[in-house]
GROMACS .gro file of C-alpha atoms in nm:
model
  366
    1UNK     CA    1  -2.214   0.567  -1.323
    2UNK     CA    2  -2.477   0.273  -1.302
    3UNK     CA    3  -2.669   0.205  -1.018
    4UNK     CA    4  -2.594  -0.185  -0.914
    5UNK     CA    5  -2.860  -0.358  -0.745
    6UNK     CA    6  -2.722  -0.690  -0.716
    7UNK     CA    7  -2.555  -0.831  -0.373
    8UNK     CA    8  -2.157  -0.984  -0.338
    9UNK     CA    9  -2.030  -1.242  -0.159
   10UNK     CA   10  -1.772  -1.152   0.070
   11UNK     CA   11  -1.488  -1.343  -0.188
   12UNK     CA   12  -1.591  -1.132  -0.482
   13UNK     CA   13  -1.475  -0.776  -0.335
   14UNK     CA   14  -1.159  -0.845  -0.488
   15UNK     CA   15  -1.033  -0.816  -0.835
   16UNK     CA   16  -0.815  -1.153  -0.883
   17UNK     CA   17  -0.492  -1.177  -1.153
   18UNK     CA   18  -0.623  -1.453  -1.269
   19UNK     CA   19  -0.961  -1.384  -1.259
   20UNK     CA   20  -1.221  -1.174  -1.492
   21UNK     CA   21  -1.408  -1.067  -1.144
   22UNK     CA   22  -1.455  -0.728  -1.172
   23UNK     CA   23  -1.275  -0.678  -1.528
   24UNK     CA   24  -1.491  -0.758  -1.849
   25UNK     CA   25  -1.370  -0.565  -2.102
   26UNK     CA   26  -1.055  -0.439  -1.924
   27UNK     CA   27  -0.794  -0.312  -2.186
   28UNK     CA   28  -0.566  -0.529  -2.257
   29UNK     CA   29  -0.228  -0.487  -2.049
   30UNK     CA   30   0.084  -0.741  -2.121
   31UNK     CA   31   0.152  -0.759  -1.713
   32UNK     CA   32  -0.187  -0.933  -1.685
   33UNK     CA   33  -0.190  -1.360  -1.651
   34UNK     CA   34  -0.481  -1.384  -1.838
   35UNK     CA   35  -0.758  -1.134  -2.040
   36UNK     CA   36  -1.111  -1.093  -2.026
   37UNK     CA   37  -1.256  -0.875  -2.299
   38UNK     CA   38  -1.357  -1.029  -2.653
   39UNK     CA   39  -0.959  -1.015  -2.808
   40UNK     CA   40  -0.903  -1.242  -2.559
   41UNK     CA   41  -1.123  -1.514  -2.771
   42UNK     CA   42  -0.885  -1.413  -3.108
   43UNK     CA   43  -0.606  -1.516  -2.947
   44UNK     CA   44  -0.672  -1.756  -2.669
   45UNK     CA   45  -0.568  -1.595  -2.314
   46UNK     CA   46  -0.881  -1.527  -2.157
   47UNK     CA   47  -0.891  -1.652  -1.812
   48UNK     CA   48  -1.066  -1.967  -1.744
   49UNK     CA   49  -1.375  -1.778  -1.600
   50UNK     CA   50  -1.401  -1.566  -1.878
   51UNK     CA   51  -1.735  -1.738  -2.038
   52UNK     CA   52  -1.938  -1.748  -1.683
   53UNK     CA   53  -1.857  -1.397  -1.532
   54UNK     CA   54  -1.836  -1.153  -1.832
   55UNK     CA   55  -2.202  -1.172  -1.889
   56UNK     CA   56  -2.422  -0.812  -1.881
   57UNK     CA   57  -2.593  -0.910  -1.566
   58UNK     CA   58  -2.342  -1.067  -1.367
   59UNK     CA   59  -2.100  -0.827  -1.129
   60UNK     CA   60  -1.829  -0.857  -1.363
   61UNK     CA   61  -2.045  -0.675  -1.607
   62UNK     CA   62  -1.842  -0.347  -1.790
   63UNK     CA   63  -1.942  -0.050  -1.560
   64UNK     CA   64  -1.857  -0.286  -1.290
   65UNK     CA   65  -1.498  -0.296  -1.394
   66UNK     CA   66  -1.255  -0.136  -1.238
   67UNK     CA   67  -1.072   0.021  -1.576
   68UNK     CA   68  -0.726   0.189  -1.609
   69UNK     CA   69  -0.895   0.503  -1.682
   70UNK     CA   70  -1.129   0.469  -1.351
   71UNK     CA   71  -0.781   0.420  -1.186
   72UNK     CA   72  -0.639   0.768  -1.348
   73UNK     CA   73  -0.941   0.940  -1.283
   74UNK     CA   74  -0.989   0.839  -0.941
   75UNK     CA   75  -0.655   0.894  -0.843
   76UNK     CA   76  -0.650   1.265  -0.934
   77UNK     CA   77  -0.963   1.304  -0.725
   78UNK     CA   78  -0.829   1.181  -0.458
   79UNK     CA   79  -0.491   1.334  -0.454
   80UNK     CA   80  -0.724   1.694  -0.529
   81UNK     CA   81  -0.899   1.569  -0.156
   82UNK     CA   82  -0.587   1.548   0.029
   83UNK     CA   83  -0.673   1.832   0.230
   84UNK     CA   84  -0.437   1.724   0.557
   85UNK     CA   85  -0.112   1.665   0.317
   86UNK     CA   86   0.155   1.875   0.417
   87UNK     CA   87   0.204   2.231   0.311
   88UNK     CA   88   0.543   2.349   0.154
   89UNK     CA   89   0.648   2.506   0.439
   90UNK     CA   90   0.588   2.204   0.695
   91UNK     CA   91   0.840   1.992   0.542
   92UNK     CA   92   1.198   2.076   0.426
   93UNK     CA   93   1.443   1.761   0.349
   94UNK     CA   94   1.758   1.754   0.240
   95UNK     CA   95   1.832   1.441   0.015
   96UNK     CA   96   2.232   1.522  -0.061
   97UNK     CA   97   2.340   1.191  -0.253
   98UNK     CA   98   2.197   1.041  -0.500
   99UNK     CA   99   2.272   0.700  -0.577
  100UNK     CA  100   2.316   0.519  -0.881
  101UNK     CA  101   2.151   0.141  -0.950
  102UNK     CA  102   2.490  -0.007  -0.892
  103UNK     CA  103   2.480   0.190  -0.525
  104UNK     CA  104   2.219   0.110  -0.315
  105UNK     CA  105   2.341  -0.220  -0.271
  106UNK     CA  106   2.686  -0.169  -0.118
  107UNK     CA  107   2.532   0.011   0.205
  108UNK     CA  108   2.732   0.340   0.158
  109UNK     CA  109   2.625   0.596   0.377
  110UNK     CA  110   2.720   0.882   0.144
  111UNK     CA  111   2.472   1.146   0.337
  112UNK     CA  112   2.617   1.278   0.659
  113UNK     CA  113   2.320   1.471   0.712
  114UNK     CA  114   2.027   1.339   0.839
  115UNK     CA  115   1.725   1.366   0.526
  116UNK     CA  116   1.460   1.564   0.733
  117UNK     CA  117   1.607   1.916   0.770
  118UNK     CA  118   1.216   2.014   0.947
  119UNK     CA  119   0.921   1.943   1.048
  120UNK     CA  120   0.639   2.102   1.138
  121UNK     CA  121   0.514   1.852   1.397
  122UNK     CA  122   0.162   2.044   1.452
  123UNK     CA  123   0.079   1.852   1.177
  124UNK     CA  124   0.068   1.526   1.394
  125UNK     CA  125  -0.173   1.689   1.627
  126UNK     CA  126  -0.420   1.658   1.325
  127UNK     CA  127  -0.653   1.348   1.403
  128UNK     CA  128  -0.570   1.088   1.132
  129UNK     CA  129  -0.156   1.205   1.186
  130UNK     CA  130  -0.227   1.169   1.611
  131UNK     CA  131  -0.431   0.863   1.552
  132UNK     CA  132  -0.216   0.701   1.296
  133UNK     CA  133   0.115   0.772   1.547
  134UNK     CA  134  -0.046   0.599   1.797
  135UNK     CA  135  -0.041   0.297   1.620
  136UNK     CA  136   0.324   0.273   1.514
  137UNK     CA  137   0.402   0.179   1.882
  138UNK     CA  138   0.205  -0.158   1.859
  139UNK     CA  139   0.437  -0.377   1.674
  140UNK     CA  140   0.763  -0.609   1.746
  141UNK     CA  141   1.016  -0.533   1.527
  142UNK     CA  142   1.165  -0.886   1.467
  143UNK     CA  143   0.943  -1.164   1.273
  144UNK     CA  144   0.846  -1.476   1.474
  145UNK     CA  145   0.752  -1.311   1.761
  146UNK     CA  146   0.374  -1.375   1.836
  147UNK     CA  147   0.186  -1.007   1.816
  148UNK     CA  148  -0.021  -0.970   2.168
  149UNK     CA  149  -0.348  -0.735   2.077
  150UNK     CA  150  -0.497  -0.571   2.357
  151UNK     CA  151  -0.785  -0.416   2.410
  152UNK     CA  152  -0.619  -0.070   2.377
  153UNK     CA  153  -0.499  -0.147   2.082
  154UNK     CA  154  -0.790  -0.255   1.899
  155UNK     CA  155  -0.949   0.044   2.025
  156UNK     CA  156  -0.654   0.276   1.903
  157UNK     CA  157  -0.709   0.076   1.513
  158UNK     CA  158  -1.104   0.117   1.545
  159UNK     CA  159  -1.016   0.530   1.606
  160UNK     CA  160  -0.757   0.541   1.328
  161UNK     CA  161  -1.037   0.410   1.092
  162UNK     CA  162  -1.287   0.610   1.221
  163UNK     CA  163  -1.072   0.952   1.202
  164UNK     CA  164  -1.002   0.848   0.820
  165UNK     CA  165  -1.348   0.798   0.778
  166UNK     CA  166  -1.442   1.103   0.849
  167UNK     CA  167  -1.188   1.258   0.539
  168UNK     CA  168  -1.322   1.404   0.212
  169UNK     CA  169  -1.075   1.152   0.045
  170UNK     CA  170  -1.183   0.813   0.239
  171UNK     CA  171  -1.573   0.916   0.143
  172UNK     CA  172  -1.491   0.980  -0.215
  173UNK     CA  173  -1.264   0.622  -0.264
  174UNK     CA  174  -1.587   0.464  -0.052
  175UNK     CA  175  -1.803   0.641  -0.335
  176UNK     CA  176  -1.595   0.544  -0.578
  177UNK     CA  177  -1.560   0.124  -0.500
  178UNK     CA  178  -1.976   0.139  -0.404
  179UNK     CA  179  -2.057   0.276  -0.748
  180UNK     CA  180  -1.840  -0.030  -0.840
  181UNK     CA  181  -2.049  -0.257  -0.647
  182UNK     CA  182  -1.733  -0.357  -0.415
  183UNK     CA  183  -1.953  -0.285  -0.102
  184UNK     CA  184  -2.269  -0.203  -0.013
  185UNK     CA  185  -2.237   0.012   0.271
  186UNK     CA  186  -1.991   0.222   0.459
  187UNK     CA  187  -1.962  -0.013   0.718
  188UNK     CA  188  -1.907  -0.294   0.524
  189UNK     CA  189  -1.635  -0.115   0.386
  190UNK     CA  190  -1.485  -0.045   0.735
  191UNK     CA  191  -1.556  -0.350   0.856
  192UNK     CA  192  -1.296  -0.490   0.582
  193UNK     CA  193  -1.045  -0.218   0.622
  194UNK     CA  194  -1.031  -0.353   0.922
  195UNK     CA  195  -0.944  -0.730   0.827
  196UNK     CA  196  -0.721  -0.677   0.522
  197UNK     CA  197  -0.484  -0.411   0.719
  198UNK     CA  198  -0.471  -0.531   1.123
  199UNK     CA  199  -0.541  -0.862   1.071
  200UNK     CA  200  -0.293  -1.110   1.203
  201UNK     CA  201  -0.074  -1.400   0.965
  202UNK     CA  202   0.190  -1.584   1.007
  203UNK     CA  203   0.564  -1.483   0.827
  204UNK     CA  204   0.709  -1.671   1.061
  205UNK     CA  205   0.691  -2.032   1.235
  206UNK     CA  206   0.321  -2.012   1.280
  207UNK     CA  207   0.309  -1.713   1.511
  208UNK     CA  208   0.064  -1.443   1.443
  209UNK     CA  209   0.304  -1.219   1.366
  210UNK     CA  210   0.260  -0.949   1.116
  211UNK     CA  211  -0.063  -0.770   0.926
  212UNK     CA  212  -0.023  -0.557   0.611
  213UNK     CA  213   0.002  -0.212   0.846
  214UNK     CA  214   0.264  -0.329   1.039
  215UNK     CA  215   0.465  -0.407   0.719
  216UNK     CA  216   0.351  -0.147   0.506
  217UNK     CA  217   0.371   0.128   0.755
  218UNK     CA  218   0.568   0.019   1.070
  219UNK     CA  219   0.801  -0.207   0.885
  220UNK     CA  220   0.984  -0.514   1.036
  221UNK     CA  221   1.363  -0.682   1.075
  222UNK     CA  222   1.458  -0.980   1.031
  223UNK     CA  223   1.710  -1.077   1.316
  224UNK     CA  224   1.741  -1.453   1.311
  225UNK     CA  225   1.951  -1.677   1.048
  226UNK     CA  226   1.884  -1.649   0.703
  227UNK     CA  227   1.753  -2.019   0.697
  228UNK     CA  228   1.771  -2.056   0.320
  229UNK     CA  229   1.522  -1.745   0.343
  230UNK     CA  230   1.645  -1.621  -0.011
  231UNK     CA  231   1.511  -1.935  -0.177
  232UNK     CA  232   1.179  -1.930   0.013
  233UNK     CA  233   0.806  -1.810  -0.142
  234UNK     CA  234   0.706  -1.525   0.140
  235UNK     CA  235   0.262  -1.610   0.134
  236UNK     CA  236   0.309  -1.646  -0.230
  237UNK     CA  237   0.563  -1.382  -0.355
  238UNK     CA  238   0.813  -1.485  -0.592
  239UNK     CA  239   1.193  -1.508  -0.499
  240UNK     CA  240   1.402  -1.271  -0.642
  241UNK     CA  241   1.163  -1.015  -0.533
  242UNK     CA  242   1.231  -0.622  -0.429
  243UNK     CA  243   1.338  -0.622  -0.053
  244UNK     CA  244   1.005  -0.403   0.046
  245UNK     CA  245   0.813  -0.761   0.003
  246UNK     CA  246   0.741  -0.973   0.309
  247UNK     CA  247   1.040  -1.208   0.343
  248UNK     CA  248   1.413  -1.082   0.345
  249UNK     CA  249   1.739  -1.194   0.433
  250UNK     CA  250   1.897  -1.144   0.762
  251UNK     CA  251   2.021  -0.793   0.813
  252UNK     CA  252   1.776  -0.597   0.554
  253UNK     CA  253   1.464  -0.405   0.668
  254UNK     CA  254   1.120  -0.534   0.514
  255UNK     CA  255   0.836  -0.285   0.439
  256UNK     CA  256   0.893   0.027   0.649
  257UNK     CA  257   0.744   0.281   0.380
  258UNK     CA  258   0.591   0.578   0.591
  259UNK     CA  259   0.771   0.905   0.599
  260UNK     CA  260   0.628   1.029   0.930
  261UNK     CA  261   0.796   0.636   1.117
  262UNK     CA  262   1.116   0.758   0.912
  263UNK     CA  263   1.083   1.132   1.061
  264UNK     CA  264   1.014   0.991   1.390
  265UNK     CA  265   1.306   0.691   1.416
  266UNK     CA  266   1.532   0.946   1.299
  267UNK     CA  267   1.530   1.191   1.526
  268UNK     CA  268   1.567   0.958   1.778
  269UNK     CA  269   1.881   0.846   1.600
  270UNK     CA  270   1.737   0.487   1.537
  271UNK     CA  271   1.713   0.571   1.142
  272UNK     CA  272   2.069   0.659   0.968
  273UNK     CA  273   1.994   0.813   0.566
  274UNK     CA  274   2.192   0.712   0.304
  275UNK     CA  275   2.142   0.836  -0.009
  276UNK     CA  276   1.801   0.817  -0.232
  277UNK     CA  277   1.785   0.665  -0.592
  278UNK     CA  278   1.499   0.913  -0.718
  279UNK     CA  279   1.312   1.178  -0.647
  280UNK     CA  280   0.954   1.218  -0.797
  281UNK     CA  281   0.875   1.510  -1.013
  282UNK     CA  282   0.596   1.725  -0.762
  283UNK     CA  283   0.696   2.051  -0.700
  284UNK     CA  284   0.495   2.037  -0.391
  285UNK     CA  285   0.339   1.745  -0.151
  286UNK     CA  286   0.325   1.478  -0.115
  287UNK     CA  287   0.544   1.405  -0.310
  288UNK     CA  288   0.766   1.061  -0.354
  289UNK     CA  289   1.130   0.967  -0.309
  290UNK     CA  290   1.323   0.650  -0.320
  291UNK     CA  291   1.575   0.596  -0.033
  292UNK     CA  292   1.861   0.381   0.101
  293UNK     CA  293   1.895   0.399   0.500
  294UNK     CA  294   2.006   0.190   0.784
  295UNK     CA  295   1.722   0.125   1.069
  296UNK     CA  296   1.942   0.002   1.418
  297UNK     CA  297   2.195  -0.168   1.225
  298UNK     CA  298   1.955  -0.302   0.930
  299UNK     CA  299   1.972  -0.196   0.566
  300UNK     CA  300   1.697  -0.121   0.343
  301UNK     CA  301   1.821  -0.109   0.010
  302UNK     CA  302   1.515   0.041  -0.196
  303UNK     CA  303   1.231   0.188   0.040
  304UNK     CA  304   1.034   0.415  -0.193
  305UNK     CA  305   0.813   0.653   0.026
  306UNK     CA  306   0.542   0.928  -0.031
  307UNK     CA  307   0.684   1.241   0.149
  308UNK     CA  308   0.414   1.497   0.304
  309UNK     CA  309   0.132   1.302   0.276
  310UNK     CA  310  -0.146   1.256   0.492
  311UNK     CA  311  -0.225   0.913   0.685
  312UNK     CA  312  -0.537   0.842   0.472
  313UNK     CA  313  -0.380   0.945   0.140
  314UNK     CA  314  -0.157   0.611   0.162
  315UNK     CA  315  -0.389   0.433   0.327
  316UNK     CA  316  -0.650   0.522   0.061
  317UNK     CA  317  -0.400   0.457  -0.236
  318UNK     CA  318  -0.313   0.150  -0.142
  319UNK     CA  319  -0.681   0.039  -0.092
  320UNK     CA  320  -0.795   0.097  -0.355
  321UNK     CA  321  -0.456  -0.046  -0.577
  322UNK     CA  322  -0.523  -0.367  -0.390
  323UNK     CA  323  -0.866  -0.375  -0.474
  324UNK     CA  324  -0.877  -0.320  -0.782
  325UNK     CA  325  -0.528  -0.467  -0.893
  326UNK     CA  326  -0.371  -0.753  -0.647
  327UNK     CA  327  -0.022  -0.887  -0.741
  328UNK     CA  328  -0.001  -0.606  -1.025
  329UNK     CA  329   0.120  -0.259  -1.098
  330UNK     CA  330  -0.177  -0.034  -1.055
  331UNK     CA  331  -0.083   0.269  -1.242
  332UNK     CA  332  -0.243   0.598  -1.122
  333UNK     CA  333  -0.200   1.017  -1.175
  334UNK     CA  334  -0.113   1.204  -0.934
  335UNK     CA  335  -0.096   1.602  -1.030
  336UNK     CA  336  -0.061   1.512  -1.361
  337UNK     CA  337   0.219   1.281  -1.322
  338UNK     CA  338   0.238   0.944  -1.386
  339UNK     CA  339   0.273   0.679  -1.037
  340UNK     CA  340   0.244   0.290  -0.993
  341UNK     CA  341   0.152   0.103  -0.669
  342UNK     CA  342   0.255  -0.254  -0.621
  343UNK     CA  343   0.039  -0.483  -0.390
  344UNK     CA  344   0.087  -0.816  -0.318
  345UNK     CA  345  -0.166  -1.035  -0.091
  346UNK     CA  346  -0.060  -1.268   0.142
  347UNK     CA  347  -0.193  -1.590   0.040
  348UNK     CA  348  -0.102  -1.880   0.307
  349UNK     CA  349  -0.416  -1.734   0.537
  350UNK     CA  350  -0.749  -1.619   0.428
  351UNK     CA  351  -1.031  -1.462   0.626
  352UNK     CA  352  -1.385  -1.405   0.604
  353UNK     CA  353  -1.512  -1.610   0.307
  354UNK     CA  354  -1.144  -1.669   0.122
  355UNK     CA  355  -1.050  -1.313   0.150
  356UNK     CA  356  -0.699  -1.208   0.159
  357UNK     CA  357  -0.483  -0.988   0.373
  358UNK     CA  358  -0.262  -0.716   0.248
  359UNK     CA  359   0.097  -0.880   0.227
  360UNK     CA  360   0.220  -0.542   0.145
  361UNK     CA  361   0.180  -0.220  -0.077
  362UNK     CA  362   0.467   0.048  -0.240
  363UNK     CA  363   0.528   0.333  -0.459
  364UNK     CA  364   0.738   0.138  -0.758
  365UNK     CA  365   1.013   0.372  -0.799
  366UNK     CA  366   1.264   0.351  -1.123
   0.00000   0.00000   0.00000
């Protein structure tokens, strides 16, 4: 790969939908608003930028580009550095019913057993699983309800990052997005890990209330009236949208996507399984499997989930989906099979210099 000499502003770390930032000469995919390689010109859908970024010495240039084969390749490397993923025998879950698309919607339990069978819970001694627990404890449930950060707390996110840091796999997708002249140094890097996952926005009435880990990873219920919340835009995200985004009706669970929160809430009997809808095709972990549960009373109708994987293999996946491919499928290899990641950014609050916080991140299940 090329060595990049040239220096970002903070707003172009991101690759934007409608934007050729980052994507000269990006193939051609029909999910995309707009193009930006020279087809584009034949039949009039470059984006509007097109002419003043895809030039060779500009950051858009073509090894700056974050391609669908980069994504493939990248992927596989990644999933190869999962060293801290669970083992076969660490994990045995017992999915019983599986439920058709006409199913998940009529809140069925049809699974009298609970999912997880066992767990090996030395695993969560490991630092990124003890570090990552630590955080799950730090949220309100319920939107509207102003977060309160203390000091503890910011201390307990600036360990989780550090502990991920310190991964084979978090290196190698730092590697990776430097090469691609996304950030110039490892701190840097942290230093917006830190922003686009913990910091605070509004899905609420104003109150800081939510951050793409608490969604993403903690999950949240919505408690109050539904308020017309159907026919609302949650930061940007279109009604009609899956029930993992950020706003949902009353009596659903948003986000909640982390297998060791599901482990945990269901042994304490918080978390009643359902059924699941699918169930990847890896033979070992992590592997992925799309569920229908009840969390306290609250219904999650679709919450696809990776199952055995470390902390900083999702974490890592879903950085580097939302990096390189905001508000669209981001399709990557895992093993040799086919997986796509959905991001969304939030886009009612920015920080830093028009930057934009993780609204939320999933597997995209059939």
């Amino acid at each position: 790969l090329r060595t990049t000499l040239s220096f970002l502003s903070p707003k172009d770390l991101y690759t934007a939908p409608d934007s050729c930032r980052g994507r000269c000469e990006e193939p051609y995919n029909e999910e995309d608003e707009c193009h930006c390689n020279a087809e584009c010109e034949r039949y009039h859908n470059c984006c509007e930028d097109y002419y003043t970024r895809c030039q060779a010495e500009g950051f858009s240039s073509s090894w700056d580009a974050i391609t669908d084969e980069d994504l493939l390749r990248i992927s596989e490397q990644l999933y190869k550095a999962d060293h801290n993923k669970a083992r076969p025998t660490d994990i045995a879950i017992n999915p019983q019913y599986q439920a058709s698309p006409d199913e998940t919607g009529d809140r069925e339990d049809r699974s009298p057993q609970p999912l997880y069978k066992y767990v090996n819970e030395e695993l969560f001694s490991k630092p990124t699983y003890a570090s990552f627990i630590k955080l799950l404890d730090n949220y309100q449930r319920a939107t509207g309800r102003e977060e309160e950060v203390t000091a503890e707390e910011l201390r307990e996110q600036d360990n989780f990052l550090k502990e991920v840091m310190k991964t084979e796999l978090m290196k190698k997708l730092f590697a990776f997005l430097h090469k691609k002249n996304r950030y110039d140094s490892e701190q840097e890097f942290v230093a917006d890990l830190k922003e686009m996952w913990f910091g605070l926005y509004s899905r609420g009435n104003g109150e800081q209330d939510s951050s793409g880990f608490e969604h993403v990873f903690s999950g949240r219920a919505r408690t109050g009236g539904t308020g017309g919340a159907g026919q609302r835009r949650a930061g940007g995200l279109t009604p009609g949208s899956r029930l993992c985004l950020g706003e949902v009706k009353k009596g659903k669970v948003s986000g909640f996507h982390n297998w060791i929160r599901f482990y945990l809430l269901e042994k304490q009997g918080i978390v009643n399984y359902f059924s699941h809808n699918f169930d990847g095709p890896w033979d070992t972990y992590p592997e992925v499997l799309g569920l229908q549960f009840s969390w306290d009373g609250f219904y999650k109708e679709v919450g696809s989930a990776f199952i055995g994987s470390s902390p900083e293999f999702e974490f890592g996946l879903y950085t580097l989906c939302f990096i390189a491919r905001p508000g669209r499928a981001c399709h990557l290899s895992l093993g040799g099979y086919s997986l796509s990641i959905q991001t969304y950014t939030w886009t009612k609050s920015t920080y830093g210099n028009g930057k934009n916080y993780i609204a939320t991140a999933y597997v995209i299940s059939p």
